[in-house]
C-alpha positions in Angstrom: -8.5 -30.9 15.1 -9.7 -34.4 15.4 -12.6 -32.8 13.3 -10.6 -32.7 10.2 -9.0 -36.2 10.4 -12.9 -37.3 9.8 -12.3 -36.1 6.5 -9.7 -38.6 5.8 -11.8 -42.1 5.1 -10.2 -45.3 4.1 -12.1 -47.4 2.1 -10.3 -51.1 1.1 -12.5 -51.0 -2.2 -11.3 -47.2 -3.4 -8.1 -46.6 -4.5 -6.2 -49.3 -2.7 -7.2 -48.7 0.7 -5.3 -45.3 0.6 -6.8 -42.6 2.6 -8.6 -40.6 0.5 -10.1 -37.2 1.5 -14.2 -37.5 2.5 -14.6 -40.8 0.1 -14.0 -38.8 -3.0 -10.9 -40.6 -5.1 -8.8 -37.6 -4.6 -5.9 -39.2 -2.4 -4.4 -38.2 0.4 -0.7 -38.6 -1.3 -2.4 -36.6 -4.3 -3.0 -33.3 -1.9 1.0 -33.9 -0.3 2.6 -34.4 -4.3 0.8 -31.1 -5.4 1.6 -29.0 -1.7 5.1 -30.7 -2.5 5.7 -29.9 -6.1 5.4 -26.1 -5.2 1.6 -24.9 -5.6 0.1 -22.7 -2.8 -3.4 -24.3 -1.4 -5.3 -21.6 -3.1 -3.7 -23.3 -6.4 -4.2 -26.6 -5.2 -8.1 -25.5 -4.3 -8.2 -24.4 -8.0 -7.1 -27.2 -9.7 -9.3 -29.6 -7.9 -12.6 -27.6 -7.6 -14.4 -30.7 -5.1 -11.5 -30.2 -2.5 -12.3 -27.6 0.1 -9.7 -25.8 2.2 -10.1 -27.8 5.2 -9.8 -30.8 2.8 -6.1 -29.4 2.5 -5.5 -28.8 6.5 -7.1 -32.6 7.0 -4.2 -34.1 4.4 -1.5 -32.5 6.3 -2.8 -33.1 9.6 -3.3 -37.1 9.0 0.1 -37.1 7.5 2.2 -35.0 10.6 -0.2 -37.9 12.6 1.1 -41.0 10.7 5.2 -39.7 10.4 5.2 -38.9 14.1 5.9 -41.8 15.8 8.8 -43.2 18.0 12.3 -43.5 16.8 13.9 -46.7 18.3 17.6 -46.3 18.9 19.5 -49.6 19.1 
């Protein structure tokens, strides 16, 4: 697994210093909005011939990685 966060790279001179999938200005966000607006990521992989499928798996795993974090009760 830790294999496909290596796809994600941050770069403070591309795209804001969002993650981006491997260096290429497709943004991580990018991959969540289209999984989110309903395509399949056989769709997604269509539209955006440079992604590869593990591209995909790397977006979702990096963001399951950054929302799971402690909730602090008060």
């Amino acid at each position: 697994m830790s294999d496909l966060l290596r796809r994600i790279t941050v770069n403070p001179k591309q795209c804001g210093g969002r993650p981006c999938i491997r260096g290429i200005r497709i943004r991580v966000s990018d991959v969540l909005d289209l999984f989110a607006s309903g395509l399949s990521a056989e769709q997604i992989l269509e539209e955006m011939p440079d992604l590869e499928a593990d591209d995909l798996k790397a977006a979702l795993l990096y963001a399951s990685r950054k929302l799971n974090h402690p909730v602090l009760v008060a």
